[in-house]
Coordinates of C-alpha atoms in Angstrom, one line a residue:
M680 CA 127.9 62.6 170.5
D681 CA 131.0 65.0 171.3
T682 CA 130.5 66.6 174.8
M683 CA 132.3 69.9 176.4
K684 CA 134.4 67.6 178.9
S685 CA 136.5 68.8 182.1
E686 CA 140.0 66.9 183.1
H687 CA 138.1 66.1 186.0
S688 CA 135.0 64.6 183.9
P689 CA 132.4 63.1 185.5
L690 CA 133.0 65.1 188.3
S691 CA 131.7 68.3 188.2
G692 CA 131.8 72.1 190.7
F693 CA 129.3 71.1 192.8
D694 CA 130.7 67.4 193.8
E695 CA 133.1 70.1 195.8
Y696 CA 129.9 70.4 197.9
P697 CA 128.5 67.8 200.7
I698 CA 125.4 67.3 198.7
H699 CA 125.9 63.9 197.1
Q700 CA 123.2 61.5 197.6
I701 CA 124.4 58.6 196.4
P702 CA 127.8 57.1 195.6
E703 CA 128.0 58.5 192.4
P704 CA 128.7 62.1 190.7
L705 CA 126.8 64.5 191.3
R706 CA 125.6 64.6 188.0
I707 CA 124.9 60.8 187.6
L708 CA 121.6 60.0 188.6
G709 CA 120.3 56.8 190.3
T710 CA 118.5 55.2 187.5
S711 CA 119.5 53.7 184.1
D712 CA 116.3 54.4 182.4
P713 CA 116.6 56.5 179.4
R714 CA 113.4 58.5 180.1
A715 CA 115.0 60.6 182.8
Y716 CA 114.7 63.8 182.6
E717 CA 115.0 67.5 184.4
R718 CA 112.6 70.1 183.2
Y719 CA 111.1 74.1 183.7
W720 CA 108.3 75.2 182.6
F721 CA 106.8 78.6 182.2
T722 CA 103.9 80.6 180.5
A723 CA 103.9 84.4 180.5
A724 CA 100.4 86.0 179.7
D725 CA 99.3 89.9 178.4
R726 CA 95.8 90.3 177.4
E727 CA 96.3 94.1 176.6
Q728 CA 99.5 93.0 174.5
D729 CA 97.6 90.2 173.4
V730 CA 100.7 87.9 174.2
L731 CA 101.0 84.5 175.6
L732 CA 104.4 83.2 176.1
V733 CA 105.5 79.7 177.3
M734 CA 108.9 78.6 177.8
G735 CA 110.6 75.5 178.5
F736 CA 114.2 73.4 179.2
G737 CA 114.7 70.4 179.7
F738 CA 117.5 68.1 180.7
Y739 CA 118.0 64.3 180.1
P740 CA 121.5 62.8 180.9
N741 CA 120.9 59.3 180.2
L742 CA 120.8 60.7 176.6
G743 CA 123.1 62.8 177.2
T744 CA 120.7 65.7 175.4
A745 CA 119.5 68.5 176.1
D746 CA 116.8 71.1 174.3
A747 CA 114.5 74.0 175.0
F748 CA 111.4 76.3 173.5
A749 CA 109.7 79.5 173.0
I750 CA 106.5 79.9 171.7
L751 CA 104.4 83.1 171.8
V752 CA 101.0 83.3 170.3
H753 CA 100.2 86.6 169.6
D754 CA 97.7 88.5 166.6
D755 CA 96.5 84.9 165.9
T756 CA 99.7 84.0 164.7
H757 CA 102.2 80.4 166.6
T758 CA 105.9 81.3 166.2
T759 CA 108.1 78.4 168.0
V760 CA 112.0 78.4 168.2
R761 CA 113.2 75.2 169.3
A762 CA 117.0 74.4 170.1
H763 CA 118.9 70.9 171.0
R764 CA 122.4 70.7 172.1
A765 CA 124.7 67.6 173.9
L766 CA 124.4 67.8 177.5
E767 CA 127.7 69.0 179.0
D768 CA 129.4 68.6 182.7
D769 CA 128.2 71.7 183.5
R770 CA 124.4 71.6 184.9
T771 CA 124.2 75.3 186.2
D772 CA 123.6 76.2 182.4
I773 CA 119.9 76.4 182.0
G774 CA 119.3 76.8 178.5
T775 CA 119.8 76.0 175.1
G776 CA 121.1 77.9 172.0
P777 CA 119.5 81.1 172.0
L778 CA 116.9 80.7 174.9
R779 CA 118.4 81.1 178.3
G780 CA 117.4 80.8 181.8
E781 CA 118.8 82.1 184.9
V782 CA 118.2 82.1 189.0
I783 CA 118.1 85.5 189.8
E784 CA 116.4 84.6 193.7
P785 CA 115.4 80.9 194.3
F786 CA 111.6 81.1 194.5
R787 CA 111.6 84.5 193.7
E788 CA 113.0 85.9 190.5
W789 CA 114.2 84.4 186.9
R790 CA 115.4 85.8 183.7
L791 CA 114.4 84.3 180.3
T792 CA 115.7 85.1 177.5
V793 CA 115.5 84.2 173.9
S794 CA 118.6 86.3 171.5
D795 CA 118.4 86.3 167.9
N796 CA 117.0 83.5 165.7
A797 CA 115.3 82.8 162.0
Q798 CA 111.7 83.2 163.7
G799 CA 112.7 86.7 164.5
L800 CA 111.3 86.1 168.3
R801 CA 113.1 87.6 171.0
V802 CA 112.3 87.6 174.7
D803 CA 113.8 89.5 177.0
I804 CA 112.0 88.9 180.8
R805 CA 111.9 89.5 184.6
W806 CA 109.4 86.5 186.5
H807 CA 108.9 87.4 189.9
D808 CA 107.0 84.4 192.3
T809 CA 104.2 85.5 193.8
K810 CA 102.9 81.9 195.2
R811 CA 104.7 79.4 197.8
A812 CA 106.7 76.5 195.8
I813 CA 106.3 73.1 197.5
F814 CA 107.8 69.9 196.9
H815 CA 105.7 67.1 196.0
R816 CA 106.0 63.6 194.4
M817 CA 104.0 62.4 191.9
G818 CA 104.0 59.2 190.8
G819 CA 105.5 56.2 191.6
A820 CA 105.3 52.9 192.9
G821 CA 103.1 52.7 195.8
M822 CA 102.4 56.2 195.3
H823 CA 99.8 56.3 192.7
T824 CA 98.5 53.4 189.6
S825 CA 98.2 54.9 185.9
H826 CA 94.8 54.2 184.5
D827 CA 96.2 50.9 182.4
G828 CA 96.9 49.4 186.0
R829 CA 101.2 50.3 185.5
P830 CA 102.4 51.9 188.5
A831 CA 102.9 55.3 187.3
L832 CA 106.5 56.4 186.6
P833 CA 108.1 58.7 189.0
T834 CA 108.2 62.4 188.9
A835 CA 108.5 65.0 191.4
G836 CA 109.2 68.9 191.5
Y837 CA 107.4 71.9 192.7
E838 CA 105.3 74.6 190.7
G839 CA 104.1 78.4 191.1
F840 CA 102.5 81.9 189.8
G841 CA 103.9 85.3 189.2
R842 CA 104.2 88.3 187.2
I843 CA 106.0 89.2 184.8
E844 CA 108.1 92.2 183.5
G845 CA 110.4 93.3 180.2
E846 CA 109.2 93.0 176.4
V847 CA 108.9 90.4 173.5
T848 CA 109.6 91.3 170.5
I849 CA 108.3 90.0 166.9
E850 CA 109.6 90.4 163.3
G851 CA 110.5 93.7 165.1
K852 CA 107.4 94.5 166.8
T853 CA 108.0 95.1 170.7
L854 CA 105.4 94.2 172.6
P855 CA 106.2 95.7 176.4
L856 CA 105.0 93.4 179.7
S857 CA 104.1 95.0 183.1
I858 CA 103.5 92.9 186.1
G859 CA 100.5 94.7 186.5
S860 CA 98.8 93.2 184.2
T861 CA 100.7 90.2 183.5
R862 CA 99.8 86.3 184.6
G863 CA 102.3 83.4 184.7
S864 CA 102.6 80.1 185.8
R865 CA 105.9 77.5 186.2
D866 CA 106.7 74.3 187.0
H867 CA 110.2 72.1 187.8
H868 CA 110.2 68.4 187.8
W869 CA 112.0 65.4 187.8
G870 CA 112.1 62.0 187.1
I871 CA 110.9 59.6 184.3
R872 CA 108.7 60.7 181.4
N873 CA 107.2 59.0 178.9
G874 CA 107.9 60.2 175.9
V875 CA 111.2 61.1 176.2
G876 CA 113.7 60.3 173.5
G877 CA 110.9 59.6 171.3
P878 CA 109.4 56.2 169.8
G879 CA 112.2 53.9 170.9
H880 CA 111.7 54.2 174.4
L881 CA 108.3 54.5 174.5
Q882 CA 105.6 53.1 177.1
P883 CA 102.3 52.3 175.0
Q884 CA 99.8 54.0 176.9
A885 CA 95.8 54.4 176.3
R886 CA 94.4 57.3 174.4
G887 CA 93.0 59.9 176.8
S888 CA 93.3 63.7 178.4
H889 CA 93.9 65.4 181.7
L890 CA 92.4 68.9 182.3
G891 CA 94.4 71.0 183.8
Q892 CA 93.1 74.1 185.2
W893 CA 96.4 77.3 186.4
V894 CA 94.7 79.7 187.3
E895 CA 96.0 82.0 190.4
F896 CA 93.2 84.8 192.0
S897 CA 94.3 86.9 195.3
D898 CA 94.7 84.6 197.8
W899 CA 94.7 80.7 196.8
S900 CA 95.4 79.1 193.0
I901 CA 94.5 76.0 191.5
W902 CA 97.5 74.1 189.7
G903 CA 96.7 70.9 188.5
W904 CA 95.4 69.5 191.8
R905 CA 96.4 71.6 194.3
C906 CA 95.9 74.9 196.1
L907 CA 99.0 77.6 196.5
R908 CA 99.1 80.2 198.6
N909 CA 100.3 83.8 198.7
I910 CA 104.3 83.5 199.5
G911 CA 104.8 84.2 203.2
D912 CA 100.8 83.4 204.0
A913 CA 101.5 81.8 207.6
A914 CA 97.8 81.1 208.1
H915 CA 98.1 78.3 205.0
P916 CA 100.8 76.5 205.5
G917 CA 101.9 74.2 202.6
A918 CA 99.1 73.6 199.9
E919 CA 96.4 72.2 199.4
M920 CA 94.7 69.3 197.5
V921 CA 91.7 70.2 195.3
T922 CA 89.1 67.8 193.7
P923 CA 87.4 69.1 190.1
F924 CA 84.4 66.9 190.3
S925 CA 82.4 68.7 188.2
N926 CA 83.7 68.9 184.6
K927 CA 81.1 70.6 181.7
M928 CA 82.7 72.1 179.1
R929 CA 82.7 73.4 175.6
F930 CA 83.8 73.3 172.0
D931 CA 84.1 74.5 168.6
P932 CA 82.2 73.0 166.7
Q933 CA 84.5 72.6 163.7
T934 CA 87.2 71.3 165.4
N935 CA 85.9 69.9 168.4
H936 CA 88.4 71.6 170.8
L937 CA 88.0 73.7 174.0
I938 CA 86.9 76.6 174.5
G939 CA 85.8 76.8 178.0
G940 CA 83.4 75.6 180.5
V941 CA 82.3 75.4 184.0
I942 CA 84.6 73.5 186.7
Q943 CA 83.4 73.4 190.4
N944 CA 86.1 72.1 192.9
R945 CA 86.7 71.0 196.2
F946 CA 88.8 72.1 198.1
S947 CA 90.3 69.6 201.2
D948 CA 89.0 72.3 204.1
G949 CA 85.1 70.9 201.8
T950 CA 84.7 74.1 200.5
V951 CA 83.2 74.1 197.1
R952 CA 84.5 76.6 194.4
E953 CA 83.0 77.1 190.4
I954 CA 84.6 78.2 188.3
T955 CA 83.6 79.6 184.4
Y956 CA 86.5 79.4 182.0
E957 CA 86.2 81.1 178.4
Q958 CA 88.9 81.2 175.7
I959 CA 90.1 84.5 174.3
G960 CA 90.4 84.1 170.9
H961 CA 92.4 81.8 169.3
R962 CA 95.4 82.0 172.1
V963 CA 96.0 79.0 172.4
A964 CA 99.4 77.5 172.8
Y965 CA 99.8 74.2 171.2
L966 CA 103.1 72.3 173.3
R967 CA 103.7 69.7 170.4
C968 CA 105.1 72.4 168.7
G969 CA 107.6 72.1 172.3
M970 CA 108.1 68.4 171.8
Y971 CA 105.5 67.1 174.5
M972 CA 103.7 64.5 173.1
G973 CA 100.6 63.9 171.8
P974 CA 97.4 61.6 172.9
D975 CA 98.2 59.6 169.9
Q976 CA 101.9 59.5 170.7
N977 CA 103.0 61.8 167.6
G978 CA 105.8 64.2 168.0
T979 CA 106.3 68.0 166.1
P980 CA 104.5 68.5 163.7
E981 CA 106.4 68.9 160.9
E982 CA 109.2 66.4 161.9
N983 CA 107.7 64.1 165.0
W984 CA 110.5 65.3 167.7
F985 CA 110.1 64.3 171.2
Q986 CA 111.8 65.7 174.1
G987 CA 115.4 64.4 174.3
T988 CA 115.5 63.8 170.7
Y989 CA 118.4 64.6 168.9
G990 CA 120.5 64.4 165.8
G991 CA 124.4 66.1 166.6
G992 CA 125.4 69.7 166.5
D993 CA 123.3 72.4 167.5
A994 CA 120.6 72.5 165.9
I995 CA 117.8 75.3 166.3
R996 CA 114.6 74.8 164.9
G997 CA 111.0 76.5 164.2
E998 CA 107.8 77.4 162.4
R999 CA 104.9 79.9 162.3
Y1000 CA 101.1 78.5 161.6
D1001 CA 98.1 81.0 161.4
L1002 CA 95.7 79.8 164.0
S1003 CA 92.7 82.2 162.7
D1004 CA 92.8 78.3 160.5
P1005 CA 90.9 75.8 161.9
V1006 CA 92.5 73.3 159.8
I1007 CA 95.9 74.4 160.8
R1008 CA 94.4 74.4 164.6
Q1009 CA 93.2 70.7 163.9
R1010 CA 96.4 69.5 162.1
I1011 CA 99.0 71.1 165.0
A1012 CA 96.6 70.3 168.0
G1013 CA 97.2 67.3 170.8
F1014 CA 98.9 69.1 174.0
D1015 CA 97.4 72.5 174.5
D1016 CA 97.6 75.5 176.8
H1017 CA 94.8 77.6 176.3
L1018 CA 94.4 81.0 177.8
V1019 CA 91.0 81.4 179.0
L1020 CA 88.9 84.3 181.3
A1021 CA 88.5 83.2 184.9
T1022 CA 85.6 83.7 186.9
C1023 CA 85.0 82.6 190.3
G1024 CA 82.4 84.6 192.7
D1025 CA 83.1 88.7 191.7
E1026 CA 86.7 87.6 191.0
Q1027 CA 88.6 87.6 187.0
T1028 CA 91.4 87.0 185.8
I1029 CA 93.3 85.1 183.2
G1030 CA 94.7 81.9 183.4
L1031 CA 95.5 78.6 181.3
L1032 CA 93.1 75.2 180.9
E1033 CA 95.4 72.5 179.2
C1034 CA 94.2 69.8 178.2
S1035 CA 94.6 67.2 174.8
N1036 CA 92.2 67.8 171.5
P1037 CA 90.0 66.7 170.5
V1038 CA 90.2 63.8 173.3
L1039 CA 88.6 66.0 175.7
Y1040 CA 85.5 66.5 173.6
E1041 CA 85.5 62.6 173.2
M1042 CA 85.4 61.7 177.0
C1043 CA 82.9 64.9 177.3
R1044 CA 80.8 63.4 174.5
D1045 CA 80.8 60.4 175.7
G1046 CA 80.1 60.6 179.5
A1047 CA 83.2 59.7 180.6
P1048 CA 83.0 60.1 185.2
G1049 CA 82.5 64.1 186.0
F1050 CA 83.2 64.9 182.3
A1051 CA 79.8 66.6 180.1
L1052 CA 79.0 68.5 177.7
L1053 CA 78.5 71.9 178.4
E1054 CA 75.2 73.2 177.3
D1055 CA 74.2 76.5 175.7

């Protein structure tokens, strides 16, 4: 596999700075695990413009690869652009092929773009953070144990919420996005992730699903199992733990896919907040199209590609699906972000529910602890 190397390789420009953590060049990891990764994930939703956009950038140093994806859901059409390349010495290059990310100001502003491609999807947006990013560790020996008894794979990072401005163009139709009508969530995680590199590196795991809430209200939010507060909120430093203890969910009778529900969340101060969720149309981003692994250890619907899969050269791929067809929704499902209307008390917003379909239905049907079917 050819890579762009300088005469100083494996050194990079960052090695001129006093920021090393191990006795290796900065871009060399402290693990030889091929599943090591670093990944960015962004979402942008605008109900007025009928836009759900998800973008991701992944880097896999021990596999020598990088990839990126963009998924746009608009007018019942699901469009994906994916790109793959060899990982080069310059780790400041956040992007692959037509997909690019640029840090304008750390923890405050990004620019995300998608240039010309065969799928007719173009993006040029600015992301503005609204909630405070707080570092945390999410796995590893002595921290969390997975459901099958093995130590959870070590992962760390931070998350956030934001507003978006700019425009998205699909097949010549331009959709303007404004700060006043958009909502988004993002994360930046690194460590070791099952599924990276494809079947040759898979660690067997039981078929199951999480149920993630990515929802932002005016002065608080839930990102998974954490409450993030507004930037500058001195009265609530750090982040708080959230425990969703009652999940009563509703499903599409044709597909057994999630379409809404009621979740009760207990916060670290003992407060309980009940949120009602209702899916907006067929506005679901199917993340297997972005190379996330499904519950049956499957990759992209057409080629079975995974994060870190690489075949040489600069590869740009993509496809388009009609989400009005339940047969198609069933075929591409497996790790899915549902755009939802979220109501808590007198406040209403839009956000995402993330789960594996139809596994979440099976958990609610079978009465897994904390999960039940929501009866009409």
